Amino acid sequence: MDQFQVKKWPYPVGELIMYRFLVIFEKANKYYSAYSPDLPGCVATGSTREEVKKNIYEAIEMHVQGLLEDNLLIPESESFAEYVAIAEKPSIDSEFV
Protein backbone atom coordinates (compact mmCIF):
# COMPACT_ATOMS: atom_id res chain seq x y z
CA MET A 1 0.00 0.00 0.00
CA ASP A 2 1.33 3.44 -0.95
CA GLN A 3 2.25 5.41 2.19
CA PHE A 4 -0.08 8.22 1.09
CA GLN A 5 -3.05 6.00 0.34
CA VAL A 6 -5.87 6.36 2.86
CA LYS A 7 -6.75 3.12 4.62
CA LYS A 8 -10.35 2.03 4.81
CA TRP A 9 -11.27 1.74 8.49
CA PRO A 10 -11.80 -0.64 10.18
CA TYR A 11 -9.06 -2.77 8.73
CA PRO A 12 -7.54 -6.09 9.82
CA VAL A 13 -4.10 -6.30 11.42
CA GLY A 14 -3.27 -9.95 11.91
CA GLU A 15 -6.16 -11.38 13.88
CA LEU A 16 -7.25 -7.96 15.18
CA ILE A 17 -9.57 -5.39 13.65
CA MET A 18 -8.35 -1.80 13.97
CA TYR A 19 -10.79 1.11 14.37
CA ARG A 20 -10.06 4.81 14.09
CA PHE A 21 -12.10 7.64 15.60
CA LEU A 22 -11.75 11.40 15.50
CA VAL A 23 -11.17 12.89 18.97
CA ILE A 24 -11.79 16.53 19.85
CA PHE A 25 -9.67 17.98 22.65
CA GLU A 26 -10.66 21.12 24.54
CA LYS A 27 -9.03 23.17 27.28
CA ALA A 28 -11.42 24.45 29.93
CA ASN A 29 -9.90 26.61 32.65
CA LYS A 30 -7.11 24.48 34.17
CA TYR A 31 -8.32 21.13 32.83
CA TYR A 32 -8.72 19.30 29.54
CA SER A 33 -11.57 17.30 28.08
CA ALA A 34 -11.95 15.06 25.04
CA TYR A 35 -14.74 13.35 23.18
CA SER A 36 -15.33 11.44 19.97
CA PRO A 37 -18.26 12.70 17.87
CA ASP A 38 -18.73 9.20 16.42
CA LEU A 39 -19.09 7.59 19.87
CA PRO A 40 -21.86 9.48 21.70
CA GLY A 41 -21.27 9.54 25.44
CA CYS A 42 -17.60 8.58 25.16
CA VAL A 43 -15.79 11.38 26.98
CA ALA A 44 -12.73 11.86 29.16
CA THR A 45 -11.08 14.54 31.25
CA GLY A 46 -7.62 15.14 32.63
CA SER A 47 -5.51 17.74 34.37
CA THR A 48 -2.86 17.64 31.59
CA ARG A 49 -2.89 17.05 27.84
CA GLU A 50 -1.07 13.77 28.34
CA GLU A 51 -3.57 12.61 30.94
CA VAL A 52 -6.62 13.39 28.82
CA LYS A 53 -5.04 11.63 25.81
CA LYS A 54 -4.46 8.51 27.91
CA ASN A 55 -7.95 8.71 29.40
CA ILE A 56 -9.79 9.11 26.08
CA TYR A 57 -7.83 6.22 24.56
CA GLU A 58 -8.90 4.01 27.48
CA ALA A 59 -12.48 5.32 27.28
CA ILE A 60 -12.70 4.49 23.56
CA GLU A 61 -11.25 1.02 24.14
CA MET A 62 -13.82 0.38 26.87
CA HIS A 63 -16.67 1.81 24.79
CA VAL A 64 -15.83 -0.34 21.74
CA GLN A 65 -15.34 -3.44 23.89
CA GLY A 66 -18.75 -2.87 25.48
CA LEU A 67 -20.39 -2.56 22.07
CA LEU A 68 -18.74 -5.80 20.94
CA GLU A 69 -19.78 -7.64 24.11
CA ASP A 70 -23.38 -6.45 23.59
CA ASN A 71 -23.26 -7.61 19.93
CA LEU A 72 -23.82 -4.04 18.73
CA LEU A 73 -22.29 -2.52 15.63
CA ILE A 74 -19.20 -0.36 15.96
CA PRO A 75 -20.10 3.02 14.43
CA GLU A 76 -18.25 3.90 11.26
CA SER A 77 -16.12 6.98 11.75
CA GLU A 78 -17.69 9.74 9.67
CA SER A 79 -16.51 12.83 11.53
CA PHE A 80 -13.73 15.08 10.32
CA ALA A 81 -12.10 18.29 11.46
CA GLU A 82 -10.64 21.23 9.63
CA TYR A 83 -9.32 24.64 10.54
CA VAL A 84 -10.94 27.65 8.90
CA ALA A 85 -8.79 30.76 8.46
CA ILE A 86 -10.36 34.20 8.22
CA ALA A 87 -8.85 37.66 7.90
CA GLU A 88 -9.69 40.37 10.37
CA LYS A 89 -11.53 43.22 8.65
CA PRO A 90 -10.84 46.77 9.77
CA SER A 91 -13.71 48.23 11.74
CA ILE A 92 -15.75 51.01 10.17
CA ASP A 93 -14.78 53.38 13.01
CA SER A 94 -11.04 53.01 12.30
CA GLU A 95 -11.51 54.42 8.78
CA PHE A 96 -12.65 57.77 10.12
CA VAL A 97 -9.96 58.35 12.74
mmCIF file of N, CA and C in Angstrom:
data_model
loop_
_atom_site.group_PDB
_atom_site.id
_atom_site.type_symbol
_atom_site.label_atom_id
_atom_site.label_comp_id
_atom_site.label_asym_id
_atom_site.label_seq_id
_atom_site.Cartn_x
_atom_site.Cartn_y
_atom_site.Cartn_z
ATOM 1 N N MET A 1 0.851 -1.179 0.000
ATOM 2 C CA MET A 1 0.000 0.000 0.000
ATOM 3 C C MET A 1 0.893 1.238 0.000
ATOM 4 N N ASP A 2 0.609 2.185 -0.875
ATOM 5 C CA ASP A 2 1.334 3.445 -0.946
ATOM 6 C C ASP A 2 1.208 4.158 0.397
ATOM 7 N N GLN A 3 2.281 4.770 0.873
ATOM 8 C CA GLN A 3 2.249 5.408 2.193
ATOM 9 C C GLN A 3 1.256 6.563 2.257
ATOM 10 N N PHE A 4 0.857 7.110 1.096
ATOM 11 C CA PHE A 4 -0.083 8.223 1.095
ATOM 12 C C PHE A 4 -1.513 7.792 0.822
ATOM 13 N N GLN A 5 -1.715 6.508 0.599
ATOM 14 C CA GLN A 5 -3.055 5.995 0.345
ATOM 15 C C GLN A 5 -3.811 5.925 1.666
ATOM 16 N N VAL A 6 -5.053 6.373 1.656
ATOM 17 C CA VAL A 6 -5.872 6.356 2.858
ATOM 18 C C VAL A 6 -6.405 4.949 3.078
ATOM 19 N N LYS A 7 -6.245 4.453 4.293
ATOM 20 C CA LYS A 7 -6.747 3.121 4.620
ATOM 21 C C LYS A 7 -8.238 3.187 4.889
ATOM 22 N N LYS A 8 -8.931 2.154 4.498
ATOM 23 C CA LYS A 8 -10.354 2.028 4.808
ATOM 24 C C LYS A 8 -10.468 1.465 6.220
ATOM 25 N N TRP A 9 -11.118 2.179 7.104
ATOM 26 C CA TRP A 9 -11.266 1.743 8.493
ATOM 27 C C TRP A 9 -12.632 1.119 8.664
ATOM 28 N N PRO A 10 -12.839 0.126 9.490
ATOM 29 C CA PRO A 10 -11.801 -0.636 10.182
ATOM 30 C C PRO A 10 -11.042 -1.533 9.207
ATOM 31 N N TYR A 11 -9.840 -1.870 9.578
ATOM 32 C CA TYR A 11 -9.063 -2.768 8.733
ATOM 33 C C TYR A 11 -8.363 -3.807 9.603
ATOM 34 N N PRO A 12 -8.141 -5.017 9.025
ATOM 35 C CA PRO A 12 -7.536 -6.092 9.816
ATOM 36 C C PRO A 12 -6.026 -5.921 9.955
ATOM 37 N N VAL A 13 -5.530 -6.239 11.148
ATOM 38 C CA VAL A 13 -4.097 -6.301 11.420
ATOM 39 C C VAL A 13 -3.879 -7.640 12.106
ATOM 40 N N GLY A 14 -3.378 -8.606 11.348
ATOM 41 C CA GLY A 14 -3.272 -9.952 11.908
ATOM 42 C C GLY A 14 -4.657 -10.462 12.219
ATOM 43 N N GLU A 15 -4.856 -10.876 13.462
ATOM 44 C CA GLU A 15 -6.165 -11.382 13.883
ATOM 45 C C GLU A 15 -7.036 -10.285 14.492
ATOM 46 N N LEU A 16 -6.516 -9.075 14.578
ATOM 47 C CA LEU A 16 -7.251 -7.960 15.176
ATOM 48 C C LEU A 16 -7.896 -7.089 14.110
ATOM 49 N N ILE A 17 -8.945 -6.399 14.502
ATOM 50 C CA ILE A 17 -9.567 -5.389 13.652
ATOM 51 C C ILE A 17 -9.253 -4.038 14.285
ATOM 52 N N MET A 18 -8.700 -3.127 13.483
ATOM 53 C CA MET A 18 -8.349 -1.796 13.971
ATOM 54 C C MET A 18 -9.469 -0.816 13.633
ATOM 55 N N TYR A 19 -9.800 0.057 14.577
ATOM 56 C CA TYR A 19 -10.789 1.108 14.374
ATOM 57 C C TYR A 19 -10.098 2.446 14.588
ATOM 58 N N ARG A 20 -10.622 3.472 13.948
ATOM 59 C CA ARG A 20 -10.057 4.808 14.093
ATOM 60 C C ARG A 20 -11.198 5.794 14.286
ATOM 61 N N PHE A 21 -11.067 6.666 15.294
ATOM 62 C CA PHE A 21 -12.105 7.640 15.600
ATOM 63 C C PHE A 21 -11.485 9.019 15.784
ATOM 64 N N LEU A 22 -12.163 10.025 15.279
ATOM 65 C CA LEU A 22 -11.754 11.403 15.505
ATOM 66 C C LEU A 22 -11.984 11.742 16.972
ATOM 67 N N VAL A 23 -11.035 12.431 17.581
ATOM 68 C CA VAL A 23 -11.169 12.887 18.968
ATOM 69 C C VAL A 23 -10.978 14.397 18.984
ATOM 70 N N ILE A 24 -11.867 15.085 19.673
ATOM 71 C CA ILE A 24 -11.789 16.533 19.847
ATOM 72 C C ILE A 24 -11.283 16.799 21.267
ATOM 73 N N PHE A 25 -10.235 17.599 21.355
ATOM 74 C CA PHE A 25 -9.669 17.983 22.653
ATOM 75 C C PHE A 25 -9.990 19.453 22.912
ATOM 76 N N GLU A 26 -10.344 19.747 24.162
ATOM 77 C CA GLU A 26 -10.655 21.119 24.545
ATOM 78 C C GLU A 26 -9.984 21.448 25.863
ATOM 79 N N LYS A 27 -9.581 22.699 26.003
ATOM 80 C CA LYS A 27 -9.034 23.166 27.276
ATOM 81 C C LYS A 27 -10.104 24.019 27.940
ATOM 82 N N ALA A 28 -10.411 23.710 29.174
ATOM 83 C CA ALA A 28 -11.418 24.446 29.932
ATOM 84 C C ALA A 28 -10.814 24.832 31.274
ATOM 85 N N ASN A 29 -10.564 26.116 31.449
ATOM 86 C CA ASN A 29 -9.900 26.607 32.651
ATOM 87 C C ASN A 29 -8.565 25.898 32.829
ATOM 88 N N LYS A 30 -8.379 25.157 33.913
ATOM 89 C CA LYS A 30 -7.109 24.478 34.168
ATOM 90 C C LYS A 30 -7.090 23.041 33.657
ATOM 91 N N TYR A 31 -8.209 22.543 33.172
ATOM 92 C CA TYR A 31 -8.320 21.126 32.833
ATOM 93 C C TYR A 31 -8.560 20.923 31.340
ATOM 94 N N TYR A 32 -8.493 19.666 30.926
ATOM 95 C CA TYR A 32 -8.716 19.299 29.536
ATOM 96 C C TYR A 32 -9.843 18.287 29.455
ATOM 97 N N SER A 33 -10.548 18.311 28.321
ATOM 98 C CA SER A 33 -11.573 17.299 28.082
ATOM 99 C C SER A 33 -11.433 16.808 26.649
ATOM 100 N N ALA A 34 -12.003 15.652 26.378
ATOM 101 C CA ALA A 34 -11.946 15.063 25.041
ATOM 102 C C ALA A 34 -13.199 14.241 24.815
ATOM 103 N N TYR A 35 -13.602 14.183 23.547
ATOM 104 C CA TYR A 35 -14.738 13.352 23.179
ATOM 105 C C TYR A 35 -14.597 12.944 21.725
ATOM 106 N N SER A 36 -15.302 11.891 21.363
ATOM 107 C CA SER A 36 -15.327 11.438 19.975
ATOM 108 C C SER A 36 -16.746 11.631 19.445
ATOM 109 N N PRO A 37 -16.920 12.470 18.414
ATOM 110 C CA PRO A 37 -18.261 12.701 17.871
ATOM 111 C C PRO A 37 -18.945 11.435 17.353
ATOM 112 N N ASP A 38 -18.156 10.432 16.962
ATOM 113 C CA ASP A 38 -18.733 9.199 16.424
ATOM 114 C C ASP A 38 -19.125 8.197 17.509
ATOM 115 N N LEU A 39 -18.760 8.486 18.750
ATOM 116 C CA LEU A 39 -19.090 7.593 19.866
ATOM 117 C C LEU A 39 -19.824 8.405 20.942
ATOM 118 N N PRO A 40 -21.110 8.651 20.749
ATOM 119 C CA PRO A 40 -21.858 9.475 21.701
ATOM 120 C C PRO A 40 -21.710 8.970 23.135
ATOM 121 N N GLY A 41 -21.424 9.885 24.039
ATOM 122 C CA GLY A 41 -21.272 9.539 25.442
ATOM 123 C C GLY A 41 -19.872 9.124 25.829
ATOM 124 N N CYS A 42 -18.984 8.994 24.876
ATOM 125 C CA CYS A 42 -17.604 8.583 25.164
ATOM 126 C C CYS A 42 -16.770 9.846 25.368
ATOM 127 N N VAL A 43 -16.504 10.155 26.630
ATOM 128 C CA VAL A 43 -15.791 11.383 26.985
ATOM 129 C C VAL A 43 -14.711 11.072 28.014
ATOM 130 N N ALA A 44 -13.780 12.007 28.153
ATOM 131 C CA ALA A 44 -12.730 11.857 29.161
ATOM 132 C C ALA A 44 -12.255 13.242 29.580
ATOM 133 N N THR A 45 -11.659 13.305 30.758
ATOM 134 C CA THR A 45 -11.075 14.542 31.251
ATOM 135 C C THR A 45 -9.691 14.242 31.807
ATOM 136 N N GLY A 46 -8.942 15.300 32.036
ATOM 137 C CA GLY A 46 -7.623 15.142 32.628
ATOM 138 C C GLY A 46 -7.065 16.491 33.023
ATOM 139 N N SER A 47 -6.106 16.480 33.917
ATOM 140 C CA SER A 47 -5.509 17.735 34.370
ATOM 141 C C SER A 47 -4.370 18.178 33.458
ATOM 142 N N THR A 48 -3.895 17.292 32.565
ATOM 143 C CA THR A 48 -2.864 17.638 31.588
ATOM 144 C C THR A 48 -3.271 17.087 30.226
ATOM 145 N N ARG A 49 -2.617 17.577 29.184
ATOM 146 C CA ARG A 49 -2.894 17.052 27.840
ATOM 147 C C ARG A 49 -2.574 15.564 27.765
ATOM 148 N N GLU A 50 -1.463 15.177 28.360
ATOM 149 C CA GLU A 50 -1.072 13.771 28.336
ATOM 150 C C GLU A 50 -2.095 12.893 29.044
ATOM 151 N N GLU A 51 -2.591 13.387 30.176
ATOM 152 C CA GLU A 51 -3.566 12.605 30.937
ATOM 153 C C GLU A 51 -4.874 12.444 30.167
ATOM 154 N N VAL A 52 -5.357 13.507 29.546
ATOM 155 C CA VAL A 52 -6.620 13.391 28.821
ATOM 156 C C VAL A 52 -6.456 12.505 27.583
ATOM 157 N N LYS A 53 -5.277 12.533 26.937
ATOM 158 C CA LYS A 53 -5.042 11.626 25.805
ATOM 159 C C LYS A 53 -5.097 10.172 26.253
ATOM 160 N N LYS A 54 -4.451 9.871 27.360
ATOM 161 C CA LYS A 54 -4.462 8.512 27.910
ATOM 162 C C LYS A 54 -5.885 8.108 28.289
ATOM 163 N N ASN A 55 -6.601 9.015 28.934
ATOM 164 C CA ASN A 55 -7.953 8.709 29.401
ATOM 165 C C ASN A 55 -8.937 8.497 28.251
ATOM 166 N N ILE A 56 -8.846 9.295 27.180
ATOM 167 C CA ILE A 56 -9.793 9.107 26.075
ATOM 168 C C ILE A 56 -9.464 7.830 25.313
ATOM 169 N N TYR A 57 -8.193 7.485 25.207
ATOM 170 C CA TYR A 57 -7.826 6.217 24.563
ATOM 171 C C TYR A 57 -8.456 5.054 25.329
ATOM 172 N N GLU A 58 -8.315 5.074 26.649
ATOM 173 C CA GLU A 58 -8.899 4.014 27.477
ATOM 174 C C GLU A 58 -10.422 4.024 27.398
ATOM 175 N N ALA A 59 -11.023 5.216 27.358
ATOM 176 C CA ALA A 59 -12.481 5.322 27.283
ATOM 177 C C ALA A 59 -12.993 4.748 25.960
ATOM 178 N N ILE A 60 -12.284 5.031 24.865
ATOM 179 C CA ILE A 60 -12.697 4.495 23.564
ATOM 180 C C ILE A 60 -12.537 2.983 23.536
ATOM 181 N N GLU A 61 -11.430 2.483 24.064
ATOM 182 C CA GLU A 61 -11.248 1.022 24.137
ATOM 183 C C GLU A 61 -12.401 0.374 24.899
ATOM 184 N N MET A 62 -12.756 0.938 26.041
ATOM 185 C CA MET A 62 -13.824 0.376 26.871
ATOM 186 C C MET A 62 -15.174 0.479 26.157
ATOM 187 N N HIS A 63 -15.410 1.595 25.505
ATOM 188 C CA HIS A 63 -16.666 1.812 24.789
ATOM 189 C C HIS A 63 -16.828 0.782 23.662
ATOM 190 N N VAL A 64 -15.783 0.617 22.853
ATOM 191 C CA VAL A 64 -15.832 -0.341 21.738
ATOM 192 C C VAL A 64 -15.976 -1.764 22.266
ATOM 193 N N GLN A 65 -15.241 -2.098 23.310
ATOM 194 C CA GLN A 65 -15.335 -3.438 23.888
ATOM 195 C C GLN A 65 -16.755 -3.713 24.389
ATOM 196 N N GLY A 66 -17.367 -2.712 25.006
ATOM 197 C CA GLY A 66 -18.745 -2.866 25.479
ATOM 198 C C GLY A 66 -19.723 -3.093 24.335
ATOM 199 N N LEU A 67 -19.535 -2.354 23.244
ATOM 200 C CA LEU A 67 -20.393 -2.561 22.070
ATOM 201 C C LEU A 67 -20.235 -3.975 21.521
ATOM 202 N N LEU A 68 -18.989 -4.441 21.438
ATOM 203 C CA LEU A 68 -18.738 -5.797 20.945
ATOM 204 C C LEU A 68 -19.364 -6.850 21.851
ATOM 205 N N GLU A 69 -19.215 -6.682 23.162
ATOM 206 C CA GLU A 69 -19.781 -7.644 24.110
ATOM 207 C C GLU A 69 -21.307 -7.675 24.043
ATOM 208 N N ASP A 70 -21.923 -6.528 23.710
ATOM 209 C CA ASP A 70 -23.380 -6.455 23.588
ATOM 210 C C ASP A 70 -23.862 -6.784 22.183
ATOM 211 N N ASN A 71 -22.934 -7.263 21.321
ATOM 212 C CA ASN A 71 -23.259 -7.606 19.934
ATOM 213 C C ASN A 71 -23.870 -6.434 19.167
ATOM 214 N N LEU A 72 -23.370 -5.239 19.437
ATOM 215 C CA LEU A 72 -23.817 -4.045 18.732
ATOM 216 C C LEU A 72 -22.773 -3.655 17.694
ATOM 217 N N LEU A 73 -23.207 -2.950 16.677
ATOM 218 C CA LEU A 73 -22.293 -2.517 15.632
ATOM 219 C C LEU A 73 -21.374 -1.410 16.131
ATOM 220 N N ILE A 74 -20.134 -1.436 15.685
ATOM 221 C CA ILE A 74 -19.196 -0.355 15.962
ATOM 222 C C ILE A 74 -19.496 0.732 14.940
ATOM 223 N N PRO A 75 -19.775 1.966 15.387
ATOM 224 C CA PRO A 75 -20.102 3.022 14.425
ATOM 225 C C PRO A 75 -18.936 3.281 13.477
ATOM 226 N N GLU A 76 -19.277 3.528 12.231
ATOM 227 C CA GLU A 76 -18.252 3.897 11.258
ATOM 228 C C GLU A 76 -17.870 5.347 11.517
ATOM 229 N N SER A 77 -16.596 5.613 11.505
ATOM 230 C CA SER A 77 -16.123 6.977 11.753
ATOM 231 C C SER A 77 -16.438 7.852 10.549
ATOM 232 N N GLU A 78 -17.298 8.840 10.747
ATOM 233 C CA GLU A 78 -17.693 9.739 9.667
ATOM 234 C C GLU A 78 -17.316 11.177 9.955
ATOM 235 N N SER A 79 -16.850 11.465 11.154
ATOM 236 C CA SER A 79 -16.513 12.832 11.530
ATOM 237 C C SER A 79 -15.180 13.242 10.935
ATOM 238 N N PHE A 80 -15.004 14.539 10.777
ATOM 239 C CA PHE A 80 -13.730 15.079 10.320
ATOM 240 C C PHE A 80 -13.570 16.460 10.937
ATOM 241 N N ALA A 81 -12.373 16.971 10.905
ATOM 242 C CA ALA A 81 -12.102 18.294 11.461
ATOM 243 C C ALA A 81 -11.226 19.068 10.493
ATOM 244 N N GLU A 82 -11.453 20.343 10.440
ATOM 245 C CA GLU A 82 -10.641 21.235 9.625
ATOM 246 C C GLU A 82 -10.532 22.571 10.342
ATOM 247 N N TYR A 83 -9.437 23.254 10.088
ATOM 248 C CA TYR A 83 -9.320 24.636 10.535
ATOM 249 C C TYR A 83 -9.858 25.533 9.434
ATOM 250 N N VAL A 84 -10.467 26.642 9.830
ATOM 251 C CA VAL A 84 -10.938 27.648 8.899
ATOM 252 C C VAL A 84 -10.209 28.935 9.227
ATOM 253 N N ALA A 85 -9.532 29.526 8.252
ATOM 254 C CA ALA A 85 -8.787 30.762 8.462
ATOM 255 C C ALA A 85 -9.585 31.935 7.905
ATOM 256 N N ILE A 86 -9.686 32.989 8.678
ATOM 257 C CA ILE A 86 -10.364 34.205 8.215
ATOM 258 C C ILE A 86 -9.452 35.392 8.485
ATOM 259 N N ALA A 87 -9.618 36.435 7.696
ATOM 260 C CA ALA A 87 -8.849 37.662 7.900
ATOM 261 C C ALA A 87 -9.672 38.636 8.709
ATOM 262 N N GLU A 88 -9.013 39.338 9.582
ATOM 263 C CA GLU A 88 -9.692 40.370 10.372
ATOM 264 C C GLU A 88 -9.949 41.567 9.466
ATOM 265 N N LYS A 89 -11.187 42.050 9.458
ATOM 266 C CA LYS A 89 -11.534 43.218 8.653
ATOM 267 C C LYS A 89 -11.424 44.462 9.530
ATOM 268 N N PRO A 90 -10.903 45.539 8.978
ATOM 269 C CA PRO A 90 -10.842 46.772 9.770
ATOM 270 C C PRO A 90 -12.246 47.231 10.132
ATOM 271 N N SER A 91 -12.386 47.759 11.321
ATOM 272 C CA SER A 91 -13.709 48.230 11.736
ATOM 273 C C SER A 91 -14.037 49.520 10.993
ATOM 274 N N ILE A 92 -15.293 49.800 10.872
ATOM 275 C CA ILE A 92 -15.750 51.013 10.173
ATOM 276 C C ILE A 92 -15.234 52.252 10.895
ATOM 277 N N ASP A 93 -15.226 52.236 12.225
ATOM 278 C CA ASP A 93 -14.777 53.378 13.013
ATOM 279 C C ASP A 93 -13.321 53.725 12.744
ATOM 280 N N SER A 94 -12.459 52.747 12.478
ATOM 281 C CA SER A 94 -11.036 53.012 12.298
ATOM 282 C C SER A 94 -10.763 53.759 10.988
ATOM 283 N N GLU A 95 -11.699 53.725 10.032
ATOM 284 C CA GLU A 95 -11.506 54.422 8.775
ATOM 285 C C GLU A 95 -11.675 55.938 8.920
ATOM 286 N N PHE A 96 -12.375 56.357 9.960
ATOM 287 C CA PHE A 96 -12.655 57.773 10.124
ATOM 288 C C PHE A 96 -11.812 58.436 11.187
ATOM 289 N N VAL A 97 -10.800 57.789 11.685
ATOM 290 C CA VAL A 97 -9.962 58.348 12.743
ATOM 291 C C VAL A 97 -8.915 59.255 12.167
#
